[in-house]
Amino acid sequence: MPGALLAVLFALAGLVSLGSSWLLVSRIERIGARLEMPEGVLGMCAALAADAPEITAAVTALAAGQATIGAGVVIGSNVFNLAALLGLGAVVAGRIALHRRVVTMEGAVALWVAVVALVVMLGVLSPALGLLALLLVLVPYVTVHAVGTRVAAREGLLRKAGRWLQAAITEEEAELEVAIHPRPASNRDVIEAAAAVVVVVGASVAMEQTMSTLGGRLGLPQIVVGGLILAGVTSVPNAVAAVYLARRGRGAATLSTALNSNALNVTVGLMAPAIAAGLSKPSTATALVAACYLGLTALTLVMAFAGRGLSRGRGLVIVCGYLAFVGAVVATA
């Protein structure tokens, strides 16, 4: 197949995948409202739906034995998310205001996810142990959000953790309740969600395969194909949603979207499928990408905590951090 045709097919598959993922996110939110999910859990479900393109592309690459592309898509998407969702969001909105308790609670989980991703990429832990390490933190995190602060307080589930945790969840839920308020789903919405899943998966598979083939013909390193090209294209829906939330002044919702998306990418898009498909041997390229992910995550959280949010200047620092990441990946490749 000619290279020009591959490029056209990649562009078409990307447009279909991204458009369908938007439909999927909206229908998942409505289904969550119908099931009366707490705002925190509903936000995670929406993040998972928005992550469908990158997760599908990563799983497809891993299943095809292209572990570097698969790992690059997931971790590169996470670095892109930090820059586009939080950095660009702060630049466009002027400021993303954040509660320090929310930054601490969400940041602790985000740093743990980034550390686990790095040690797995370095070969210190296997994907199975990496997944276990993630679940040890993510299961309690999701559980606390799932029971809701009022139920937790009534049942005494949060008393041992103290009022601090309850206050952090309350502050986050208050913004998510306003940012995510869909109408309950109808039966048609359920059918459309199922159809959107099929379309997103099919288009994302086509997108990964066409770009992998085209990248091979052009002599592009796999880490560039996965960590920069596919990672950037598949993360656009999250970026647009986060900028929208940031402009509405929903700082906690913006932070939650970015960090939950990254956690789900690593857990569902990398660790779980890598148990069956395996990962490539540790390399400078994959270690660099994972180290940059951890470094930019830490920098973002430190600035957000110190400034009680992210100003336009700090957003520019995050965006510049991503540009430095791109330069480092290209130079290494």
Tab-separated table of C-alpha atoms in Angstrom:
chain	number	residue	atom	x	y	z
A	1	MET	CA	0.000	0.000	0.000
A	2	PRO	CA	1.466	3.433	-0.950
A	3	GLY	CA	2.719	5.622	1.865
A	4	ALA	CA	0.370	8.464	0.922
A	5	LEU	CA	-2.621	6.151	1.243
A	6	LEU	CA	-1.378	4.934	4.621
A	7	ALA	CA	-1.160	8.538	5.798
A	8	VAL	CA	-4.705	9.243	4.610
A	9	LEU	CA	-6.033	6.102	6.311
A	10	PHE	CA	-4.236	7.048	9.532
A	11	ALA	CA	-5.803	10.517	9.470
A	12	LEU	CA	-9.271	9.120	8.775
A	13	ALA	CA	-8.934	6.470	11.485
A	14	GLY	CA	-7.788	9.146	13.927
A	15	LEU	CA	-10.768	11.374	13.188
A	16	VAL	CA	-13.218	8.472	13.520
A	17	SER	CA	-11.589	7.270	16.744
A	18	LEU	CA	-11.557	10.698	18.345
A	19	GLY	CA	-15.110	11.543	17.275
A	20	SER	CA	-16.440	8.211	18.513
A	21	SER	CA	-14.604	8.578	21.815
A	22	TRP	CA	-16.427	11.876	22.411
A	23	LEU	CA	-19.742	10.091	21.862
A	24	LEU	CA	-18.630	7.269	24.150
A	25	VAL	CA	-17.663	9.651	26.959
A	26	SER	CA	-21.008	11.449	26.891
A	27	ARG	CA	-22.982	8.198	26.868
A	28	ILE	CA	-20.882	6.681	29.661
A	29	GLU	CA	-21.560	9.776	31.772
A	30	ARG	CA	-25.299	9.402	31.172
A	31	ILE	CA	-25.187	5.704	32.063
A	32	GLY	CA	-23.325	6.595	35.252
A	33	ALA	CA	-25.988	9.155	36.112
A	34	ARG	CA	-28.669	6.536	35.516
A	35	LEU	CA	-26.869	4.194	37.921
A	36	GLU	CA	-26.495	7.071	40.422
A	37	MET	CA	-22.718	6.789	40.578
A	38	PRO	CA	-20.863	9.219	42.876
A	39	GLU	CA	-19.222	12.081	40.979
A	40	GLY	CA	-15.723	10.738	41.628
A	41	VAL	CA	-16.501	7.320	40.158
A	42	LEU	CA	-18.401	8.894	37.275
A	43	GLY	CA	-15.345	11.022	36.497
A	44	MET	CA	-13.135	7.920	36.444
A	45	CYS	CA	-15.534	6.142	34.077
A	46	ALA	CA	-15.531	9.157	31.783
A	47	ALA	CA	-11.710	9.253	31.887
A	48	LEU	CA	-11.569	5.562	30.997
A	49	ALA	CA	-13.886	6.134	28.034
A	50	ALA	CA	-11.779	9.085	26.849
A	51	ASP	CA	-8.674	6.882	27.177
A	52	ALA	CA	-10.114	4.272	24.811
A	53	PRO	CA	-8.040	5.363	21.751
A	54	GLU	CA	-4.644	5.249	23.476
A	55	ILE	CA	-5.443	2.094	25.442
A	56	THR	CA	-6.617	0.302	22.295
A	57	ALA	CA	-3.598	1.474	20.301
A	58	ALA	CA	-1.244	0.341	23.078
A	59	VAL	CA	-2.869	-3.067	23.451
A	60	THR	CA	-2.798	-3.575	19.667
A	61	ALA	CA	0.914	-2.772	19.548
A	62	LEU	CA	1.718	-5.056	22.490
A	63	ALA	CA	-0.289	-7.898	20.961
A	64	ALA	CA	1.645	-7.465	17.694
A	65	GLY	CA	4.965	-7.748	19.515
A	66	GLN	CA	5.725	-4.020	19.188
A	67	ALA	CA	6.319	-3.487	22.888
A	68	THR	CA	8.249	-0.245	22.464
A	69	ILE	CA	5.365	1.333	20.553
A	70	GLY	CA	2.854	0.051	23.097
A	71	ALA	CA	4.791	1.377	26.078
A	72	GLY	CA	5.491	4.604	24.216
A	73	VAL	CA	1.800	5.226	23.498
A	74	VAL	CA	0.826	4.846	27.153
A	75	ILE	CA	3.663	6.719	28.828
A	76	GLY	CA	3.984	9.296	26.052
A	77	SER	CA	0.246	9.966	26.347
A	78	ASN	CA	0.676	10.547	30.061
A	79	VAL	CA	3.435	13.111	29.504
A	80	PHE	CA	1.280	14.768	26.824
A	81	ASN	CA	-1.690	14.805	29.227
A	82	LEU	CA	0.283	16.720	31.837
A	83	ALA	CA	1.315	19.323	29.275
A	84	ALA	CA	-1.989	19.632	27.411
A	85	LEU	CA	-4.486	19.118	30.228
A	86	LEU	CA	-2.752	21.013	33.028
A	87	GLY	CA	-0.069	23.106	31.335
A	88	LEU	CA	-2.076	24.298	28.345
A	89	GLY	CA	-5.213	24.438	30.476
A	90	ALA	CA	-3.515	26.906	32.828
A	91	VAL	CA	-2.183	28.957	29.918
A	92	VAL	CA	-5.599	29.234	28.265
A	93	ALA	CA	-7.566	29.806	31.483
A	94	GLY	CA	-4.983	32.091	33.071
A	95	ARG	CA	-5.022	30.057	36.259
A	96	ILE	CA	-6.189	26.673	37.540
A	97	ALA	CA	-7.058	27.092	41.232
A	98	LEU	CA	-6.605	23.976	43.376
A	99	HIS	CA	-7.109	22.982	46.984
A	100	ARG	CA	-3.916	21.715	48.579
A	101	ARG	CA	-5.711	18.715	50.062
A	102	VAL	CA	-6.902	17.694	46.587
A	103	VAL	CA	-3.391	18.116	45.143
A	104	THR	CA	-1.929	15.995	47.946
A	105	MET	CA	-4.518	13.231	47.699
A	106	GLU	CA	-4.520	12.995	43.895
A	107	GLY	CA	-0.783	13.652	43.684
A	108	ALA	CA	0.168	10.808	46.015
A	109	VAL	CA	-1.632	8.322	43.762
A	110	ALA	CA	-0.219	9.911	40.596
A	111	LEU	CA	3.364	9.759	41.863
A	112	TRP	CA	2.943	6.126	42.871
A	113	VAL	CA	1.676	5.254	39.390
A	114	ALA	CA	4.606	7.068	37.763
A	115	VAL	CA	7.160	5.370	40.042
A	116	VAL	CA	5.707	1.935	39.305
A	117	ALA	CA	5.778	2.655	35.561
A	118	LEU	CA	9.452	3.621	35.785
A	119	VAL	CA	10.583	0.579	37.782
A	120	VAL	CA	8.723	-1.743	35.392
A	121	MET	CA	10.307	-0.036	32.371
A	122	LEU	CA	13.712	-0.475	34.038
A	123	GLY	CA	13.019	-4.184	34.501
A	124	VAL	CA	13.099	-4.009	38.295
A	125	LEU	CA	9.532	-5.318	38.528
A	126	SER	CA	7.616	-7.574	36.162
A	127	PRO	CA	4.336	-6.291	34.673
A	128	ALA	CA	2.431	-8.645	36.997
A	129	LEU	CA	4.105	-7.233	40.105
A	130	GLY	CA	3.693	-3.744	38.694
A	131	LEU	CA	-0.046	-4.307	38.278
A	132	LEU	CA	-0.260	-5.628	41.836
A	133	ALA	CA	1.595	-2.573	43.142
A	134	LEU	CA	-0.837	-0.289	41.305
A	135	LEU	CA	-3.925	-2.105	42.561
A	136	LEU	CA	-2.719	-1.887	46.160
A	137	VAL	CA	-3.192	1.886	45.893
A	138	LEU	CA	-5.896	2.258	43.232
A	139	VAL	CA	-8.416	-0.140	44.799
A	140	PRO	CA	-8.604	1.796	48.105
A	141	TYR	CA	-8.605	5.066	46.154
A	142	VAL	CA	-11.581	4.020	44.010
A	143	THR	CA	-13.354	2.479	47.005
A	144	VAL	CA	-13.181	5.693	49.021
A	145	HIS	CA	-14.615	7.630	46.082
A	146	ALA	CA	-17.259	4.985	45.447
A	147	VAL	CA	-18.759	4.966	48.932
A	148	GLY	CA	-19.081	8.738	48.951
A	149	THR	CA	-18.283	11.056	51.806
A	150	ARG	CA	-21.750	11.027	53.363
A	151	VAL	CA	-21.995	7.235	53.393
A	152	ALA	CA	-18.411	6.938	54.599
A	153	ALA	CA	-19.002	9.342	57.450
A	154	ARG	CA	-22.197	7.560	58.453
A	155	GLU	CA	-20.564	4.149	58.419
A	156	GLY	CA	-17.371	5.363	60.040
A	157	LEU	CA	-15.199	4.272	57.120
A	158	LEU	CA	-13.213	7.492	57.053
A	159	ARG	CA	-12.822	8.099	60.768
A	160	LYS	CA	-9.507	6.300	60.997
A	161	ALA	CA	-8.114	8.278	58.087
A	162	GLY	CA	-9.289	11.459	59.767
A	163	ARG	CA	-11.217	14.491	58.707
A	164	TRP	CA	-8.465	15.513	56.301
A	165	LEU	CA	-9.285	12.810	53.765
A	166	GLN	CA	-12.992	13.481	54.022
A	167	ALA	CA	-12.396	17.203	53.433
A	168	ALA	CA	-10.222	16.492	50.372
A	169	ILE	CA	-12.865	14.252	48.812
A	170	THR	CA	-15.602	16.756	49.603
A	171	GLU	CA	-13.677	19.556	47.877
A	172	GLU	CA	-13.060	17.413	44.809
A	173	GLU	CA	-16.613	16.088	44.614
A	174	ALA	CA	-18.005	19.628	44.877
A	175	GLU	CA	-16.320	20.617	41.616
A	176	LEU	CA	-16.987	17.328	39.854
A	177	GLU	CA	-20.689	17.591	40.676
A	178	VAL	CA	-20.880	20.858	38.742
A	179	ALA	CA	-18.500	19.810	35.954
A	180	ILE	CA	-20.198	16.456	35.326
A	181	HIS	CA	-23.970	16.715	35.350
A	182	PRO	CA	-25.406	14.594	32.515
A	183	ARG	CA	-29.006	13.537	32.248
A	184	PRO	CA	-29.731	9.864	33.050
A	185	ALA	CA	-29.236	7.504	30.119
A	186	SER	CA	-32.043	6.118	28.025
A	187	ASN	CA	-31.974	2.688	26.388
A	188	ARG	CA	-30.848	4.417	23.191
A	189	ASP	CA	-27.857	5.876	25.030
A	190	VAL	CA	-26.830	2.381	26.135
A	191	ILE	CA	-27.008	1.105	22.551
A	192	GLU	CA	-25.037	4.101	21.284
A	193	ALA	CA	-22.373	3.514	23.943
A	194	ALA	CA	-21.977	-0.108	22.853
A	195	ALA	CA	-21.729	0.920	19.196
A	196	ALA	CA	-19.212	3.645	20.062
A	197	VAL	CA	-16.995	1.087	21.814
A	198	VAL	CA	-16.878	-1.031	18.665
A	199	VAL	CA	-16.099	1.957	16.446
A	200	VAL	CA	-13.426	3.378	18.782
A	201	VAL	CA	-11.673	0.038	19.085
A	202	GLY	CA	-11.774	-0.629	15.333
A	203	ALA	CA	-10.582	2.861	14.391
A	204	SER	CA	-7.830	2.852	17.027
A	205	VAL	CA	-6.543	-0.514	15.812
A	206	ALA	CA	-6.447	0.820	12.256
A	207	MET	CA	-4.716	3.979	13.446
A	208	GLU	CA	-1.983	2.017	15.246
A	209	GLN	CA	-1.408	-0.393	12.382
A	210	THR	CA	-1.246	2.250	9.661
A	211	MET	CA	1.127	4.465	11.640
A	212	SER	CA	3.326	1.514	12.624
A	213	THR	CA	3.599	0.492	8.970
A	214	LEU	CA	4.168	4.043	7.778
A	215	GLY	CA	6.719	4.681	10.520
A	216	GLY	CA	8.610	1.555	9.527
A	217	ARG	CA	8.751	2.640	5.894
A	218	LEU	CA	9.965	6.102	6.864
A	219	GLY	CA	12.556	4.655	9.209
A	220	LEU	CA	11.048	6.281	12.304
A	221	PRO	CA	12.097	4.705	15.620
A	222	GLN	CA	9.281	2.891	17.430
A	223	ILE	CA	9.580	5.158	20.460
A	224	VAL	CA	8.902	8.175	18.224
A	225	VAL	CA	5.921	6.464	16.575
A	226	GLY	CA	4.420	5.440	19.904
A	227	GLY	CA	5.668	7.985	22.407
A	228	LEU	CA	5.159	11.104	20.295
A	229	ILE	CA	2.892	10.594	17.264
A	230	LEU	CA	0.316	8.065	18.481
A	231	ALA	CA	0.501	9.369	22.040
A	232	GLY	CA	-0.290	12.923	20.967
A	233	VAL	CA	-3.079	12.081	18.531
A	234	THR	CA	-4.902	9.684	20.872
A	235	SER	CA	-4.796	12.146	23.791
A	236	VAL	CA	-6.562	15.018	22.026
A	237	PRO	CA	-10.055	14.274	23.515
A	238	ASN	CA	-8.722	14.511	27.068
A	239	ALA	CA	-6.876	17.729	26.248
A	240	VAL	CA	-9.944	19.463	24.817
A	241	ALA	CA	-12.093	18.377	27.771
A	242	ALA	CA	-9.538	19.593	30.300
A	243	VAL	CA	-9.108	23.007	28.652
A	244	TYR	CA	-12.905	23.344	28.696
A	245	LEU	CA	-13.015	22.566	32.426
A	246	ALA	CA	-10.066	24.859	33.175
A	247	ARG	CA	-11.742	27.800	31.428
A	248	ARG	CA	-14.825	27.206	33.576
A	249	GLY	CA	-12.673	27.408	36.711
A	250	ARG	CA	-13.004	23.732	37.596
A	251	GLY	CA	-9.480	23.158	38.875
A	252	ALA	CA	-10.087	19.942	40.819
A	253	ALA	CA	-12.021	18.450	37.911
A	254	THR	CA	-9.155	19.333	35.539
A	255	LEU	CA	-6.554	17.792	37.856
A	256	SER	CA	-8.692	14.691	38.388
A	257	THR	CA	-9.184	14.244	34.632
A	258	ALA	CA	-5.460	14.427	33.960
A	259	LEU	CA	-4.197	12.233	36.784
A	260	ASN	CA	-6.980	9.622	36.646
A	261	SER	CA	-6.467	9.339	32.897
A	262	ASN	CA	-2.759	8.688	33.449
A	263	ALA	CA	-3.403	6.080	36.137
A	264	LEU	CA	-5.898	4.225	33.945
A	265	ASN	CA	-3.535	4.344	30.969
A	266	VAL	CA	-0.740	2.658	32.899
A	267	THR	CA	-3.005	0.121	34.609
A	268	VAL	CA	-5.328	-0.910	31.773
A	269	GLY	CA	-3.252	0.021	28.732
A	270	LEU	CA	0.186	-1.190	29.805
A	271	MET	CA	0.481	-3.400	32.887
A	272	ALA	CA	-2.549	-5.650	32.339
A	273	PRO	CA	-1.904	-6.492	28.639
A	274	ALA	CA	1.869	-6.718	29.210
A	275	ILE	CA	1.309	-9.658	31.547
A	276	ALA	CA	0.195	-11.698	28.543
A	277	ALA	CA	2.108	-10.005	25.720
A	278	GLY	CA	5.283	-9.130	27.609
A	279	LEU	CA	7.474	-6.055	27.383
A	280	SER	CA	10.669	-5.509	25.450
A	281	LYS	CA	13.987	-5.569	27.291
A	282	PRO	CA	14.779	-2.334	29.143
A	283	SER	CA	16.202	0.272	26.805
A	284	THR	CA	17.451	3.830	27.038
A	285	ALA	CA	14.441	5.091	25.083
A	286	THR	CA	11.733	3.498	27.240
A	287	ALA	CA	13.576	4.344	30.462
A	288	LEU	CA	13.903	7.967	29.328
A	289	VAL	CA	10.200	8.261	28.552
A	290	ALA	CA	9.242	6.773	31.926
A	291	ALA	CA	11.732	8.975	33.796
A	292	CYS	CA	10.385	12.090	32.048
A	293	TYR	CA	6.854	11.052	32.986
A	294	LEU	CA	7.824	10.777	36.657
A	295	GLY	CA	9.824	13.997	36.586
A	296	LEU	CA	7.111	16.109	34.936
A	297	THR	CA	4.479	14.628	37.257
A	298	ALA	CA	6.531	15.597	40.319
A	299	LEU	CA	7.275	19.085	38.956
A	300	THR	CA	3.610	19.720	38.161
A	301	LEU	CA	2.430	18.616	41.592
A	302	VAL	CA	5.080	20.626	43.457
A	303	MET	CA	4.130	23.787	41.554
A	304	ALA	CA	0.408	23.121	42.031
A	305	PHE	CA	0.822	22.609	45.781
A	306	ALA	CA	3.134	25.585	46.303
A	307	GLY	CA	0.935	27.988	44.345
A	308	ARG	CA	-2.441	26.541	45.392
A	309	GLY	CA	-2.953	25.918	41.712
A	310	LEU	CA	-1.236	26.555	38.394
A	311	SER	CA	-0.732	30.063	37.053
A	312	ARG	CA	-0.203	30.861	33.379
A	313	GLY	CA	3.561	31.043	33.971
A	314	ARG	CA	3.659	27.660	35.655
A	315	GLY	CA	1.543	26.248	32.856
A	316	LEU	CA	4.163	27.472	30.400
A	317	VAL	CA	6.845	25.697	32.445
A	318	ILE	CA	4.917	22.418	32.088
A	319	VAL	CA	4.471	22.932	28.344
A	320	CYS	CA	8.201	23.680	27.991
A	321	GLY	CA	8.883	20.525	29.972
A	322	TYR	CA	6.948	18.559	27.364
A	323	LEU	CA	8.886	20.205	24.529
A	324	ALA	CA	12.116	19.234	26.295
A	325	PHE	CA	10.755	15.688	26.531
A	326	VAL	CA	10.086	15.650	22.775
A	327	GLY	CA	13.609	16.857	22.092
A	328	ALA	CA	15.118	14.257	24.394
A	329	VAL	CA	13.142	11.410	22.792
A	330	VAL	CA	14.105	12.480	19.273
A	331	ALA	CA	17.760	12.900	20.262
A	332	THR	CA	17.863	9.500	21.959
A	333	ALA	CA	16.054	7.767	19.095
